[in-house]
C-alpha positions in Angstrom: -17.1 -6.2 -4.1 -14.0 -4.5 -2.7 -14.3 -1.5 -0.4 -12.5 1.9 -0.2 -11.3 2.6 3.4 -10.0 5.9 4.7 -7.9 5.3 7.8 -8.7 8.4 9.8 -7.0 7.5 13.0 -5.8 10.8 14.7 -2.2 9.7 14.7 -2.3 9.0 11.0 -3.9 12.3 10.2 -1.5 14.2 12.4 1.5 12.6 10.7 0.1 13.0 7.3 -0.2 16.7 7.8 3.5 16.8 8.7 4.5 15.3 5.4 2.2 17.5 3.3 4.1 20.7 4.1 6.3 21.9 1.3 9.3 22.6 3.7 9.2 19.0 5.1 12.8 17.7 4.8 13.7 14.4 3.2 14.8 12.8 6.5 11.6 13.7 8.3 9.5 12.7 5.3 11.0 9.3 5.2 10.7 8.7 8.9 7.1 9.8 9.0 6.1 7.8 5.9 7.6 4.8 7.8 5.5 5.6 10.9 2.3 6.1 8.9 2.8 2.8 7.0 3.2 1.0 10.3 0.0 2.5 11.7 -1.8 1.6 8.4 -0.5 -1.9 8.6 -2.3 -2.4 11.9 -5.6 -1.6 10.2 -5.0 -3.3 6.9 -4.1 -6.6 8.7 -7.1 -6.4 11.0 -8.9 -9.3 9.2 -6.0 -11.7 9.0 -7.3 -15.2 10.0 -6.5 -16.7 13.4 -6.3 -20.3 14.6 -6.0 -22.0 18.0 -2.6 -23.2 19.2 -1.7 -24.9 22.5 1.2 -23.3 24.3 2.7 -23.7 27.8 3.3 -20.7 30.0 5.5 -20.9 33.1 2.4 -21.8 35.0 0.0 -23.8 32.8 -0.8 -25.2 29.4 -3.4 -23.1 27.5 -5.0 -22.7 24.1 -4.6 -19.2 22.5 -4.7 -17.6 19.1 -2.0 -17.3 16.4 -2.0 -16.2 12.8 -3.3 -18.8 10.4 -3.8 -19.3 6.7 -2.0 -17.2 4.1 1.4 -15.6 4.8 1.9 -12.0 3.8 3.9 -10.4 1.0 4.5 -6.7 0.6 4.6 -5.5 -3.0 5.9 -1.9 -3.5 5.4 -0.2 -6.8 8.9 1.0 -7.6 10.3 3.2 -6.6 8.3 5.4 -4.3 6.5 2.4 -2.8 9.7 1.2 -1.2 9.3 4.0 1.4 6.2 2.2 2.8 7.8 -1.3 3.2 9.8 -0.9 6.4 6.9 0.3 8.4 4.8 -2.7 7.5 7.7 -5.0 8.2 7.9 -3.6 11.8 4.6 -5.2 12.5 4.9 -8.2 10.1 8.6 -9.1 10.1 8.1 -12.5 8.5 6.5 -10.9 5.3 8.3 -11.5 2.1 8.9 -8.6 -0.4 8.2 -8.5 -4.1 8.7 -5.6 -6.5 6.7 -4.2 -9.5 8.4 -1.5 -11.6 6.4 0.9 -13.7 7.3 3.9 -15.9 5.0 6.3 -17.8 5.3 6.2 -21.6 5.7 9.8 -22.6 3.7 9.4 -25.8 0.7 7.3 -24.6 1.0 8.5 -20.9 0.2 4.9 -19.9 2.2 2.9 -17.4 4.6 0.3 -18.8 5.9 -2.6 -16.8 9.7 -2.9 -16.7 10.4 -5.1 -13.7 8.5 -7.7 -11.7 10.1 -10.0 -9.1 7.7 -11.8 -6.7 7.8 -14.6 -4.1 7.5 -18.0 -5.8 4.4 -18.8 -3.7 2.5 -15.6 -4.7 -0.8 -17.5 -5.2 -0.7 -18.6 -1.5 -0.1 -15.2 0.1 -2.0 -12.2 1.3 -0.6 -9.3 -0.8 -0.3 -5.7 0.3 0.5 -3.6 -2.8 1.9 -0.3 -1.6 2.4 3.1 -3.3 2.3 6.5 -1.6 0.0 8.1 -4.2 -3.1 6.8 -6.1 -3.4 9.6 -8.7 -4.8 8.6 -12.1 -4.9 4.9 -11.0 -2.9 3.7 -14.0 0.1 2.4 -12.1 -2.0 0.7 -9.5 -4.2 -1.1 -12.2 -1.1 -2.2 -14.1 0.7 -3.5 -11.0 -2.3 -5.5 -10.0 -2.7 -6.8 -13.5 1.0 -8.0 -13.3 0.2 -9.9 -10.1 -2.9 -11.5 -11.4 -1.1 -12.6 -14.6 1.4 -14.4 -12.4 -1.1 -16.3 -10.3 -2.1 -14.0 -7.5 -5.7 -14.3 -6.2 -7.9 -11.2 -6.4 -9.3 -11.9 -3.0 -5.8 -11.8 -1.5 -4.8 -8.4 -2.8 -5.1 -5.1 -0.9 -3.9 -1.8 -2.2 -2.5 0.7 0.3 -1.5 4.3 -0.3 -1.0 7.5 1.7 -3.2 9.8 -0.4 -5.7 9.0 -3.1 -7.4 11.2 -5.7 -11.1 10.4 -6.4 -10.2 9.9 -10.1 -7.7 7.2 -9.2 -10.0 5.4 -6.8 -12.7 5.3 -9.5 -10.3 3.9 -12.1 -8.9 1.2 -9.8 -12.3 0.2 -8.6 -13.6 -0.1 -12.1 -10.7 -2.2 -13.3 -10.5 -4.4 -10.2 -13.8 -4.2 -8.3 -12.8 -7.0 -5.9 -9.7 -5.2 -4.5 -9.9 -3.4 -1.2 -8.3 0.0 -1.2 -6.8 1.6 2.0 -5.7 5.3 2.1 -4.7 7.6 4.8 -6.7 10.4 3.1 -8.9 10.9 0.1 -7.7 14.2 -1.5 -9.7 16.7 -3.5 -8.8 16.1 -7.1 -6.1 15.9 -9.8 -4.8 19.0 -11.4 -4.3 19.4 -15.1 -0.9 17.7 -14.9 -2.2 14.6 -13.1 -0.8 15.6 -9.7 -2.9 15.1 -6.5 -4.2 18.2 -4.7 -3.4 19.0 -2.0 -0.9 16.1 -2.2 2.4 15.5 -0.3 5.3 17.6 0.5 7.8 15.5 -1.5 7.4 17.0 -5.0 9.3 14.2 -6.6 6.8 11.6 -5.4 4.0 13.8 -6.8 5.6 14.1 -10.1 6.6 10.4 -10.4 3.2 8.8 -10.1 0.2 8.1 -12.4 
């Protein structure tokens, strides 16, 4: 069973408060999202497997630890998810990037897949699916469906967001109970328009996500 993690590190919480303010400028918003994503990547990657490797320092040969097993791929949900990619790449520069595009059908209000481009070895990678907001959960569920349909392993997928609504967490956990969810904050609720409260300072992100 997957778990829901709130990453309540003081630096993450401080920076999240900065980008919640309605007068937060676009430049600062982007920079701070990048910083939060890097801090989150440190926690999300905590259980990456290690293996022994023999190296030679200037003084001696020794056996130390290096990353082992599956390589990493970062999968942003377009387009807001792109803002979280560079921060993760700062820590894991060898990660490959995939993309999943979703839009909301105005009649059914359900997410519709319009673009998917993934690394060819998707089944062999640890996948970090990233999106700033987990609101109703529809886009997250559809994006993970798209990955599974193309060979990704459920045990290799982690979903990462900045803020999550309880409603979205419930929907995602019900649809994909094996997926770990990581958020910088669990917000109060969705309003009648499906926006997260209190949400983020960038209104466009709040309006774009389901």
